Amino acid sequence: MTTIYGIKNCTTMKKARAWLDEHQVDYAFHDYKTAGIDETRLRGWADAAGWEKLLNRAGTTFRKLPDEKKADLDRDKAIALMLEQPSMIKRPVLEASDGLLVGFKPEEYEKALG
């Protein structure tokens, strides 16, 4: 089963879900802003995709952090920040039977799911 993780009102999430619907991909949606995210799953994503790709540094939540929280980031510190504030996780994260996609690029979805 394919599961897409993100935040309901995110524009990129809407595009990704529309792509899935248009391509008739059966999926479950997990809103990690309301339902949270499990630490084991987040660590698995960091192992698979790299914590640097997973951490949304461009988002408002990250940019509003005090400089000391943004300084000297490493895997464990980044994971702690994402667990504390899941909106710092790049969106969407798509778990499919054959892999993990972080972010939305139609060509990557087509390759993985098409």
CSV table of C-alpha atoms in Angstrom, one decimal:
chain,number,residue,atom,x,y,z
A,1,MET,CA,0.0,0.0,0.0
A,2,THR,CA,1.2,3.5,-0.9
A,3,THR,CA,1.1,6.1,1.9
A,4,ILE,CA,1.6,9.8,1.4
A,5,TYR,CA,2.7,11.8,4.4
A,6,GLY,CA,2.4,15.5,4.8
A,7,ILE,CA,0.1,18.4,5.8
A,8,LYS,CA,-3.4,18.6,4.4
A,9,ASN,CA,-3.3,22.3,3.3
A,10,CYS,CA,0.2,22.3,1.8
A,11,THR,CA,0.1,23.4,-1.9
A,12,THR,CA,2.7,20.8,-2.8
A,13,MET,CA,0.7,18.1,-1.0
A,14,LYS,CA,-2.4,19.1,-3.0
A,15,LYS,CA,-0.4,18.7,-6.3
A,16,ALA,CA,1.0,15.3,-5.3
A,17,ARG,CA,-2.4,14.0,-4.2
A,18,ALA,CA,-4.0,15.3,-7.4
A,19,TRP,CA,-1.3,13.5,-9.4
A,20,LEU,CA,-2.0,10.3,-7.5
A,21,ASP,CA,-5.7,10.7,-8.1
A,22,GLU,CA,-5.3,11.4,-11.8
A,23,HIS,CA,-3.1,8.3,-12.2
A,24,GLN,CA,-5.5,6.2,-10.2
A,25,VAL,CA,-2.9,5.3,-7.6
A,26,ASP,CA,-4.5,3.8,-4.4
A,27,TYR,CA,-3.0,5.5,-1.4
A,28,ALA,CA,-3.6,6.4,2.3
A,29,PHE,CA,-2.9,9.9,3.5
A,30,HIS,CA,-1.2,10.6,6.9
A,31,ASP,CA,-1.3,14.2,8.1
A,32,TYR,CA,1.7,14.4,10.3
A,33,LYS,CA,0.8,17.8,11.6
A,34,THR,CA,-2.4,16.5,13.2
A,35,ALA,CA,-1.5,12.8,13.7
A,36,GLY,CA,2.2,13.2,14.5
A,37,ILE,CA,5.0,11.1,13.2
A,38,ASP,CA,6.6,8.0,14.7
A,39,GLU,CA,10.3,8.4,15.6
A,40,THR,CA,11.2,5.0,14.2
A,41,ARG,CA,9.6,5.8,10.8
A,42,LEU,CA,11.3,9.2,10.7
A,43,ARG,CA,14.7,7.6,11.4
A,44,GLY,CA,14.0,5.1,8.7
A,45,TRP,CA,13.3,7.9,6.2
A,46,ALA,CA,16.5,9.7,7.3
A,47,ASP,CA,18.4,6.5,6.6
A,48,ALA,CA,16.8,6.0,3.2
A,49,ALA,CA,16.7,9.6,1.9
A,50,GLY,CA,19.2,11.4,4.1
A,51,TRP,CA,18.2,13.8,6.9
A,52,GLU,CA,19.4,16.7,4.8
A,53,LYS,CA,16.8,16.0,2.2
A,54,LEU,CA,14.1,15.4,4.7
A,55,LEU,CA,14.5,18.6,6.7
A,56,ASN,CA,12.6,21.5,5.1
A,57,ARG,CA,15.0,24.3,5.6
A,58,ALA,CA,13.1,26.6,3.2
A,59,GLY,CA,9.9,26.5,5.3
A,60,THR,CA,8.7,29.2,7.7
A,61,THR,CA,8.9,26.9,10.7
A,62,PHE,CA,12.6,26.3,10.2
A,63,ARG,CA,13.4,29.8,9.3
A,64,LYS,CA,11.8,31.2,12.5
A,65,LEU,CA,14.0,29.0,14.7
A,66,PRO,CA,16.5,30.8,16.8
A,67,ASP,CA,20.0,30.6,15.3
A,68,GLU,CA,21.3,28.4,18.1
A,69,LYS,CA,18.8,25.7,17.1
A,70,LYS,CA,19.8,25.9,13.5
A,71,ALA,CA,23.5,25.8,14.3
A,72,ASP,CA,25.6,22.6,14.1
A,73,LEU,CA,22.8,20.5,12.7
A,74,ASP,CA,23.4,16.8,12.5
A,75,ARG,CA,21.2,13.8,12.0
A,76,ASP,CA,20.0,13.4,15.6
A,77,LYS,CA,19.5,17.2,16.1
A,78,ALA,CA,17.5,17.4,12.8
A,79,ILE,CA,15.3,14.4,13.7
A,80,ALA,CA,14.6,15.9,17.2
A,81,LEU,CA,13.5,19.2,15.5
A,82,MET,CA,11.3,17.3,13.0
A,83,LEU,CA,9.7,15.3,15.8
A,84,GLU,CA,9.1,18.4,17.8
A,85,GLN,CA,7.6,20.3,14.8
A,86,PRO,CA,6.6,17.9,12.0
A,87,SER,CA,6.0,20.8,9.7
A,88,MET,CA,9.8,20.9,9.3
A,89,ILE,CA,9.6,17.6,7.4
A,90,LYS,CA,9.7,18.2,3.7
A,91,ARG,CA,6.5,17.4,1.9
A,92,PRO,CA,5.3,15.1,0.7
A,93,VAL,CA,7.0,11.9,1.8
A,94,LEU,CA,5.6,9.0,-0.2
A,95,GLU,CA,6.2,5.4,0.9
A,96,ALA,CA,5.6,3.0,-1.9
A,97,SER,CA,6.2,-0.8,-2.1
A,98,ASP,CA,9.4,-0.1,-4.0
A,99,GLY,CA,10.9,2.9,-2.3
A,100,LEU,CA,10.6,6.3,-0.7
A,101,LEU,CA,10.1,9.7,-2.5
A,102,VAL,CA,10.7,13.0,-0.7
A,103,GLY,CA,9.2,16.1,-2.3
A,104,PHE,CA,7.0,16.1,-5.4
A,105,LYS,CA,8.4,15.9,-8.9
A,106,PRO,CA,5.8,14.5,-11.4
A,107,GLU,CA,8.6,12.8,-13.4
A,108,GLU,CA,9.8,10.9,-10.2
A,109,TYR,CA,6.3,9.9,-9.4
A,110,GLU,CA,5.8,8.7,-13.0
A,111,LYS,CA,9.0,6.6,-12.8
A,112,ALA,CA,8.2,5.1,-9.4
A,113,LEU,CA,4.4,4.6,-9.8
A,114,GLY,CA,3.5,5.0,-13.5
